[in-house]
C-alpha cells in the first residue's frame, strides 16, 4: 500500500516537473525553445483568424513562445496565463500567474483564446471553458489543441504521464463547449497522426 502511494507520488512529481507545472532547468529549456509545439501553431492560427485589432489570451501558455509567434505573424495584442511561476517568468512580459479555472481577467477582455497542449491537464474542463467564455468579447473565438483518447500510450501521451491526463472524445469536447455557453463548437483532427484534436468554438 505504502509502495503504491510512493509510486503515485513519483508519477505526480514527474508529471508536474515535465509538463503539468513545468519547473527546473530542463523544463525551462523545453518550453523556452523557439519551436516548442510549433506543429500546433498553423491550425490554431487558422481557427482564430487573428488580425492587428485582436486581443489574444493563451491559457497554459508555458514559456510564451506561441504568443510571441502569434504577435509577430498577425500584429495582435497578446497575454498569457499559466500556474507555473517559472513559465510565467519565461513568458515575460506577456504572462501572469493564475489557474485556467479562475482566470485573472475581466469579462470580455479578449477577442480570442488559445490553449495548446495544456487543456489535457485542467482538472475541471467545464469550468475552464466557462472561464474562457467569460473573458471573451461577443465576437470572440477559442481554439484548443489537445490530445485524443486514442493517443494514450503513444508518444503524444506516453505512460505513466497519460494516467494524469483528462481525455475527451470529440463528442464530449463539443458538448463541454456548448454546456460552457458557446453557441457553436466543432472538433477536428488537425494532423495526420489522428491523435490530436482541435476544438474551435464561438460565443
Ligand atoms: C505541456 S505545457 C504546454 C505549454 C505551452 N502551451 C506550449 O505549447 O509550449 C502545459 C502548460 O499548461 C500549464 N497548466 C497546466 N494546468 C494548468 C492550469 N490548471 N492552469 C494554468 N496553467 C496550467 C502548465 O504549467 C504548463 O505550462
PDB file of C-alpha atoms and ligand atoms in Angstrom:
ATOM      1  CA  UNK A   1       0.000   0.000   0.000  1.00  0.00           C
ATOM      2  CA  UNK A   2       2.738   2.424   1.056  1.00  0.00           C
ATOM      3  CA  UNK A   3       4.626   1.336  -2.059  1.00  0.00           C
ATOM      4  CA  UNK A   4       1.595   2.157  -4.268  1.00  0.00           C
ATOM      5  CA  UNK A   5       1.300   5.604  -2.700  1.00  0.00           C
ATOM      6  CA  UNK A   6       5.004   6.225  -3.227  1.00  0.00           C
ATOM      7  CA  UNK A   7       4.698   5.169  -6.871  1.00  0.00           C
ATOM      8  CA  UNK A   8       1.719   7.523  -7.410  1.00  0.00           C
ATOM      9  CA  UNK A   9       3.581  10.367  -5.708  1.00  0.00           C
ATOM     10  CA  UNK A  10       6.562   9.825  -8.008  1.00  0.00           C
ATOM     11  CA  UNK A  11       4.358   9.878 -11.119  1.00  0.00           C
ATOM     12  CA  UNK A  12       2.707  13.092  -9.935  1.00  0.00           C
ATOM     13  CA  UNK A  13       6.059  14.672  -9.266  1.00  0.00           C
ATOM     14  CA  UNK A  14       7.419  13.670 -12.660  1.00  0.00           C
ATOM     15  CA  UNK A  15       4.258  14.833 -14.485  1.00  0.00           C
ATOM     16  CA  UNK A  16       4.422  18.206 -12.753  1.00  0.00           C
ATOM     17  CA  UNK A  17       8.096  18.770 -13.437  1.00  0.00           C
ATOM     18  CA  UNK A  18       7.891  17.803 -17.106  1.00  0.00           C
ATOM     19  CA  UNK A  19       4.535  19.169 -18.209  1.00  0.00           C
ATOM     20  CA  UNK A  20       1.723  19.817 -15.725  1.00  0.00           C
ATOM     21  CA  UNK A  21       3.504  22.595 -13.812  1.00  0.00           C
ATOM     22  CA  UNK A  22       6.904  22.723 -15.505  1.00  0.00           C
ATOM     23  CA  UNK A  23       9.863  23.762 -13.428  1.00  0.00           C
ATOM     24  CA  UNK A  24      13.607  23.242 -13.362  1.00  0.00           C
ATOM     25  CA  UNK A  25      16.346  23.797 -15.921  1.00  0.00           C
ATOM     26  CA  UNK A  26      15.216  21.129 -18.357  1.00  0.00           C
ATOM     27  CA  UNK A  27      11.615  22.444 -18.374  1.00  0.00           C
ATOM     28  CA  UNK A  28      12.856  25.971 -18.981  1.00  0.00           C
ATOM     29  CA  UNK A  29      14.930  24.740 -21.939  1.00  0.00           C
ATOM     30  CA  UNK A  30      11.999  22.734 -23.359  1.00  0.00           C
ATOM     31  CA  UNK A  31       9.343  25.440 -23.070  1.00  0.00           C
ATOM     32  CA  UNK A  32      11.688  28.288 -23.943  1.00  0.00           C
ATOM     33  CA  UNK A  33      12.728  26.655 -27.248  1.00  0.00           C
ATOM     34  CA  UNK A  34      11.702  28.709 -30.267  1.00  0.00           C
ATOM     35  CA  UNK A  35       9.849  25.797 -31.887  1.00  0.00           C
ATOM     36  CA  UNK A  36       8.204  24.097 -28.920  1.00  0.00           C
ATOM     37  CA  UNK A  37       4.902  22.590 -30.110  1.00  0.00           C
ATOM     38  CA  UNK A  38       5.228  24.591 -33.336  1.00  0.00           C
ATOM     39  CA  UNK A  39       3.281  21.844 -35.183  1.00  0.00           C
ATOM     40  CA  UNK A  40       0.168  23.216 -33.423  1.00  0.00           C
ATOM     41  CA  UNK A  41       0.524  26.838 -34.475  1.00  0.00           C
ATOM     42  CA  UNK A  42      -0.842  26.724 -38.003  1.00  0.00           C
ATOM     43  CA  UNK A  43      -4.181  25.033 -37.194  1.00  0.00           C
ATOM     44  CA  UNK A  44      -4.667  27.218 -34.114  1.00  0.00           C
ATOM     45  CA  UNK A  45      -3.922  30.444 -36.008  1.00  0.00           C
ATOM     46  CA  UNK A  46      -6.150  29.340 -38.881  1.00  0.00           C
ATOM     47  CA  UNK A  47      -9.056  28.730 -36.479  1.00  0.00           C
ATOM     48  CA  UNK A  48      -8.580  32.093 -34.755  1.00  0.00           C
ATOM     49  CA  UNK A  49      -8.006  34.198 -37.896  1.00  0.00           C
ATOM     50  CA  UNK A  50      -6.238  36.912 -35.908  1.00  0.00           C
ATOM     51  CA  UNK A  51      -5.548  40.456 -37.049  1.00  0.00           C
ATOM     52  CA  UNK A  52      -3.980  43.575 -35.509  1.00  0.00           C
ATOM     53  CA  UNK A  53      -7.221  44.513 -33.720  1.00  0.00           C
ATOM     54  CA  UNK A  54      -7.386  41.194 -31.841  1.00  0.00           C
ATOM     55  CA  UNK A  55      -6.524  40.603 -28.206  1.00  0.00           C
ATOM     56  CA  UNK A  56      -5.339  37.018 -27.690  1.00  0.00           C
ATOM     57  CA  UNK A  57      -5.128  35.122 -24.395  1.00  0.00           C
ATOM     58  CA  UNK A  58      -3.191  31.819 -24.275  1.00  0.00           C
ATOM     59  CA  UNK A  59      -4.204  29.614 -21.338  1.00  0.00           C
ATOM     60  CA  UNK A  60      -1.419  27.349 -20.054  1.00  0.00           C
ATOM     61  CA  UNK A  61       0.997  29.458 -22.095  1.00  0.00           C
ATOM     62  CA  UNK A  62       4.201  27.797 -20.873  1.00  0.00           C
ATOM     63  CA  UNK A  63       7.210  29.865 -21.954  1.00  0.00           C
ATOM     64  CA  UNK A  64       5.073  32.111 -24.186  1.00  0.00           C
ATOM     65  CA  UNK A  65       6.670  31.023 -27.464  1.00  0.00           C
ATOM     66  CA  UNK A  66       3.314  30.719 -29.257  1.00  0.00           C
ATOM     67  CA  UNK A  67       2.323  34.199 -28.049  1.00  0.00           C
ATOM     68  CA  UNK A  68       5.479  35.737 -29.494  1.00  0.00           C
ATOM     69  CA  UNK A  69       4.862  33.923 -32.778  1.00  0.00           C
ATOM     70  CA  UNK A  70       1.178  34.955 -32.944  1.00  0.00           C
ATOM     71  CA  UNK A  71       2.055  38.567 -32.258  1.00  0.00           C
ATOM     72  CA  UNK A  72       4.801  38.614 -34.901  1.00  0.00           C
ATOM     73  CA  UNK A  73       2.606  36.883 -37.506  1.00  0.00           C
ATOM     74  CA  UNK A  74      -0.639  38.781 -37.022  1.00  0.00           C
ATOM     75  CA  UNK A  75       0.077  42.009 -35.153  1.00  0.00           C
ATOM     76  CA  UNK A  76      -2.431  41.092 -32.421  1.00  0.00           C
ATOM     77  CA  UNK A  77      -2.018  42.031 -28.770  1.00  0.00           C
ATOM     78  CA  UNK A  78      -1.127  39.055 -26.568  1.00  0.00           C
ATOM     79  CA  UNK A  79      -1.409  37.892 -22.975  1.00  0.00           C
ATOM     80  CA  UNK A  80      -0.806  34.557 -21.295  1.00  0.00           C
ATOM     81  CA  UNK A  81      -1.712  32.801 -18.094  1.00  0.00           C
ATOM     82  CA  UNK A  82      -0.016  29.810 -16.501  1.00  0.00           C
ATOM     83  CA  UNK A  83       0.061  28.377 -12.995  1.00  0.00           C
ATOM     84  CA  UNK A  84       3.798  27.631 -13.115  1.00  0.00           C
ATOM     85  CA  UNK A  85       5.787  30.523 -11.687  1.00  0.00           C
ATOM     86  CA  UNK A  86       8.821  29.558 -13.766  1.00  0.00           C
ATOM     87  CA  UNK A  87       6.816  29.504 -17.002  1.00  0.00           C
ATOM     88  CA  UNK A  88       5.351  32.926 -16.220  1.00  0.00           C
ATOM     89  CA  UNK A  89       8.869  34.223 -15.736  1.00  0.00           C
ATOM     90  CA  UNK A  90       9.904  32.743 -19.111  1.00  0.00           C
ATOM     91  CA  UNK A  91       6.874  34.281 -20.818  1.00  0.00           C
ATOM     92  CA  UNK A  92       7.619  37.787 -19.594  1.00  0.00           C
ATOM     93  CA  UNK A  93       6.314  40.374 -20.232  1.00  0.00           C
ATOM     94  CA  UNK A  94       3.126  38.783 -21.532  1.00  0.00           C
ATOM     95  CA  UNK A  95       2.115  36.317 -18.834  1.00  0.00           C
ATOM     96  CA  UNK A  96       0.550  36.365 -15.402  1.00  0.00           C
ATOM     97  CA  UNK A  97       0.245  33.552 -12.904  1.00  0.00           C
ATOM     98  CA  UNK A  98      -3.182  32.007 -12.500  1.00  0.00           C
ATOM     99  CA  UNK A  99      -5.370  28.944 -12.880  1.00  0.00           C
ATOM    100  CA  UNK A 100      -7.308  28.083 -16.021  1.00  0.00           C
ATOM    101  CA  UNK A 101     -10.387  27.547 -13.859  1.00  0.00           C
ATOM    102  CA  UNK A 102     -10.191  31.051 -12.398  1.00  0.00           C
ATOM    103  CA  UNK A 103      -8.756  33.394 -14.983  1.00  0.00           C
ATOM    104  CA  UNK A 104      -7.387  36.637 -13.538  1.00  0.00           C
ATOM    105  CA  UNK A 105      -9.040  38.792 -16.226  1.00  0.00           C
ATOM    106  CA  UNK A 106     -12.210  40.843 -16.628  1.00  0.00           C
ATOM    107  CA  UNK A 107     -15.285  39.762 -18.580  1.00  0.00           C
ATOM    108  CA  UNK A 108     -14.957  40.310 -22.335  1.00  0.00           C
ATOM    109  CA  UNK A 109     -11.301  41.355 -22.214  1.00  0.00           C
ATOM    110  CA  UNK A 110     -10.172  39.239 -25.198  1.00  0.00           C
ATOM    111  CA  UNK A 111     -11.311  38.550 -28.731  1.00  0.00           C
ATOM    112  CA  UNK A 112      -9.516  35.191 -28.945  1.00  0.00           C
ATOM    113  CA  UNK A 113      -8.405  32.460 -26.560  1.00  0.00           C
ATOM    114  CA  UNK A 114      -5.996  29.646 -27.346  1.00  0.00           C
ATOM    115  CA  UNK A 115      -4.775  26.724 -25.305  1.00  0.00           C
ATOM    116  CA  UNK A 116      -2.057  24.444 -26.624  1.00  0.00           C
ATOM    117  CA  UNK A 117      -1.226  21.016 -25.168  1.00  0.00           C
ATOM    118  CA  UNK A 118      -2.488  22.170 -21.764  1.00  0.00           C
ATOM    119  CA  UNK A 119      -6.275  21.537 -21.648  1.00  0.00           C
ATOM    120  CA  UNK A 120      -5.481  17.869 -21.092  1.00  0.00           C
ATOM    121  CA  UNK A 121      -4.190  18.803 -17.611  1.00  0.00           C
ATOM    122  CA  UNK A 122      -7.033  21.070 -16.481  1.00  0.00           C
ATOM    123  CA  UNK A 123      -8.759  19.285 -13.570  1.00  0.00           C
ATOM    124  CA  UNK A 124     -12.161  20.858 -14.339  1.00  0.00           C
ATOM    125  CA  UNK A 125     -12.546  21.237 -18.110  1.00  0.00           C
ATOM    126  CA  UNK A 126     -16.064  22.663 -17.942  1.00  0.00           C
ATOM    127  CA  UNK A 127     -15.042  25.355 -15.503  1.00  0.00           C
ATOM    128  CA  UNK A 128     -12.014  26.242 -17.640  1.00  0.00           C
ATOM    129  CA  UNK A 129     -14.220  26.548 -20.738  1.00  0.00           C
ATOM    130  CA  UNK A 130     -16.712  28.717 -18.818  1.00  0.00           C
ATOM    131  CA  UNK A 131     -13.852  30.987 -17.840  1.00  0.00           C
ATOM    132  CA  UNK A 132     -12.656  31.225 -21.453  1.00  0.00           C
ATOM    133  CA  UNK A 133     -16.206  32.108 -22.472  1.00  0.00           C
ATOM    134  CA  UNK A 134     -16.440  34.749 -19.743  1.00  0.00           C
ATOM    135  CA  UNK A 135     -13.263  36.601 -20.777  1.00  0.00           C
ATOM    136  CA  UNK A 136     -14.283  36.622 -24.453  1.00  0.00           C
ATOM    137  CA  UNK A 137     -15.910  39.542 -26.237  1.00  0.00           C
ATOM    138  CA  UNK A 138     -19.128  38.732 -28.161  1.00  0.00           C
ATOM    139  CA  UNK A 139     -17.273  38.364 -31.470  1.00  0.00           C
ATOM    140  CA  UNK A 140     -14.630  36.130 -29.856  1.00  0.00           C
ATOM    141  CA  UNK A 141     -13.476  32.605 -30.616  1.00  0.00           C
ATOM    142  CA  UNK A 142     -11.414  29.904 -28.979  1.00  0.00           C
ATOM    143  CA  UNK A 143      -9.066  27.263 -30.354  1.00  0.00           C
ATOM    144  CA  UNK A 144      -7.940  24.445 -28.104  1.00  0.00           C
ATOM    145  CA  UNK A 145      -5.329  21.987 -29.307  1.00  0.00           C
ATOM    146  CA  UNK A 146      -5.472  18.859 -27.182  1.00  0.00           C
ATOM    147  CA  UNK A 147      -4.917  15.110 -27.142  1.00  0.00           C
ATOM    148  CA  UNK A 148      -7.496  12.468 -28.004  1.00  0.00           C
ATOM    149  CA  UNK A 149      -8.196   9.288 -26.001  1.00  0.00           C
ATOM    150  CA  UNK A 150      -6.625   7.210 -28.806  1.00  0.00           C
ATOM    151  CA  UNK A 151      -3.293   8.890 -28.060  1.00  0.00           C
ATOM    152  CA  UNK A 152      -2.986   7.204 -24.665  1.00  0.00           C
ATOM    153  CA  UNK A 153       0.245   5.256 -24.588  1.00  0.00           C
ATOM    154  CA  UNK A 154       1.603   6.805 -27.799  1.00  0.00           C
ATOM    155  CA  UNK A 155       4.451   9.298 -27.863  1.00  0.00           C
ATOM    156  CA  UNK A 156       1.822  12.063 -27.764  1.00  0.00           C
ATOM    157  CA  UNK A 157       0.694  10.861 -24.311  1.00  0.00           C
ATOM    158  CA  UNK A 158       3.100   8.238 -23.019  1.00  0.00           C
ATOM    159  CA  UNK A 159       2.551   6.271 -19.835  1.00  0.00           C
ATOM    160  CA  UNK A 160       2.750   6.920 -16.937  1.00  0.00           C
ATOM    161  CA  UNK A 161       2.120  10.596 -17.791  1.00  0.00           C
ATOM    162  CA  UNK A 162      -1.088   9.620 -19.622  1.00  0.00           C
ATOM    163  CA  UNK A 163      -2.576   8.463 -16.318  1.00  0.00           C
ATOM    164  CA  UNK A 164      -2.604  12.106 -15.216  1.00  0.00           C
ATOM    165  CA  UNK A 165      -4.373  13.429 -18.314  1.00  0.00           C
ATOM    166  CA  UNK A 166      -8.058  14.089 -18.963  1.00  0.00           C
ATOM    167  CA  UNK A 167      -9.048  12.752 -22.368  1.00  0.00           C
ATOM    168  CA  UNK A 168     -12.342  13.510 -24.112  1.00  0.00           C
ATOM    169  CA  UNK A 169     -13.910  12.096 -27.237  1.00  0.00           C
ATOM    170  CA  UNK A 170     -14.716  14.608 -29.984  1.00  0.00           C
ATOM    171  CA  UNK A 171     -18.390  14.486 -28.964  1.00  0.00           C
ATOM    172  CA  UNK A 172     -17.569  15.062 -25.285  1.00  0.00           C
ATOM    173  CA  UNK A 173     -15.393  18.058 -26.150  1.00  0.00           C
ATOM    174  CA  UNK A 174     -18.116  19.547 -28.304  1.00  0.00           C
ATOM    175  CA  UNK A 175     -20.731  19.051 -25.563  1.00  0.00           C
ATOM    176  CA  UNK A 176     -18.471  20.559 -22.932  1.00  0.00           C
ATOM    177  CA  UNK A 177     -18.068  23.705 -25.039  1.00  0.00           C
ATOM    178  CA  UNK A 178     -21.820  24.009 -25.632  1.00  0.00           C
ATOM    179  CA  UNK A 179     -22.509  23.438 -21.927  1.00  0.00           C
ATOM    180  CA  UNK A 180     -19.972  26.151 -21.098  1.00  0.00           C
ATOM    181  CA  UNK A 181     -22.047  28.665 -23.056  1.00  0.00           C
ATOM    182  CA  UNK A 182     -20.544  28.638 -26.541  1.00  0.00           C
ATOM    183  CA  UNK A 183     -23.160  28.668 -29.271  1.00  0.00           C
ATOM    184  CA  UNK A 184     -21.112  26.829 -31.877  1.00  0.00           C
ATOM    185  CA  UNK A 185     -18.433  24.215 -31.329  1.00  0.00           C
ATOM    186  CA  UNK A 186     -16.571  21.975 -33.751  1.00  0.00           C
ATOM    187  CA  UNK A 187     -13.870  19.385 -33.220  1.00  0.00           C
ATOM    188  CA  UNK A 188     -11.449  18.422 -35.977  1.00  0.00           C
ATOM    189  CA  UNK A 189      -8.351  16.252 -36.189  1.00  0.00           C
ATOM    190  CA  UNK A 190      -5.633  18.662 -37.259  1.00  0.00           C
ATOM    191  CA  UNK A 191      -2.780  16.317 -38.084  1.00  0.00           C
ATOM    192  CA  UNK A 192      -2.068  13.085 -39.898  1.00  0.00           C
ATOM    193  CA  UNK A 193      -1.439  11.047 -36.754  1.00  0.00           C
ATOM    194  CA  UNK A 194      -5.109  11.467 -35.806  1.00  0.00           C
ATOM    195  CA  UNK A 195      -4.041  11.754 -32.145  1.00  0.00           C
ATOM    196  CA  UNK A 196      -4.661  15.462 -31.802  1.00  0.00           C
ATOM    197  CA  UNK A 197      -7.959  17.348 -31.517  1.00  0.00           C
ATOM    198  CA  UNK A 198      -8.728  20.961 -32.289  1.00  0.00           C
ATOM    199  CA  UNK A 199     -11.803  22.384 -30.569  1.00  0.00           C
ATOM    200  CA  UNK A 200     -12.952  25.630 -32.181  1.00  0.00           C
ATOM    201  CA  UNK A 201     -15.910  27.445 -30.622  1.00  0.00           C
ATOM    202  CA  UNK A 202     -17.653  30.815 -30.613  1.00  0.00           C
ATOM    203  CA  UNK A 203     -19.941  32.561 -28.113  1.00  0.00           C
TER     204      UNK A 203
HETATM  205  C1  LIG B   1       2.689  20.822 -21.784  1.00  0.00           C
HETATM  206  S1  LIG B   1       2.831  22.505 -21.236  1.00  0.00           S
HETATM  207  C2  LIG B   1       2.468  23.413 -22.760  1.00  0.00           C
HETATM  208  C3  LIG B   1       2.909  24.845 -22.673  1.00  0.00           C
HETATM  209  C4  LIG B   1       2.637  25.687 -23.928  1.00  0.00           C
HETATM  210  N1  LIG B   1       1.222  25.811 -24.184  1.00  0.00           N
HETATM  211  C5  LIG B   1       3.345  25.125 -25.114  1.00  0.00           C
HETATM  212  O1  LIG B   1       2.673  24.667 -26.060  1.00  0.00           O
HETATM  213  O2  LIG B   1       4.586  25.142 -25.115  1.00  0.00           O
HETATM  214  C6  LIG B   1       1.305  22.713 -20.303  1.00  0.00           C
HETATM  215  C7  LIG B   1       1.241  24.049 -19.605  1.00  0.00           C
HETATM  216  O3  LIG B   1      -0.046  24.220 -19.004  1.00  0.00           O
HETATM  217  C8  LIG B   1       0.122  24.773 -17.699  1.00  0.00           C
HETATM  218  N2  LIG B   1      -1.053  24.371 -16.910  1.00  0.00           N
HETATM  219  C9  LIG B   1      -1.461  23.114 -16.644  1.00  0.00           C
HETATM  220  N3  LIG B   1      -2.594  23.127 -15.913  1.00  0.00           N
HETATM  221  C10 LIG B   1      -2.891  24.435 -15.694  1.00  0.00           C
HETATM  222  C11 LIG B   1      -3.957  25.097 -15.020  1.00  0.00           C
HETATM  223  N4  LIG B   1      -4.943  24.409 -14.415  1.00  0.00           N
HETATM  224  N5  LIG B   1      -3.970  26.455 -15.025  1.00  0.00           N
HETATM  225  C12 LIG B   1      -2.979  27.153 -15.641  1.00  0.00           C
HETATM  226  N6  LIG B   1      -1.948  26.585 -16.293  1.00  0.00           N
HETATM  227  C13 LIG B   1      -1.904  25.239 -16.329  1.00  0.00           C
HETATM  228  C14 LIG B   1       1.423  24.181 -17.210  1.00  0.00           C
HETATM  229  O4  LIG B   1       2.003  24.899 -16.162  1.00  0.00           O
HETATM  230  C15 LIG B   1       2.263  24.184 -18.483  1.00  0.00           C
HETATM  231  O5  LIG B   1       2.994  25.381 -18.643  1.00  0.00           O
END
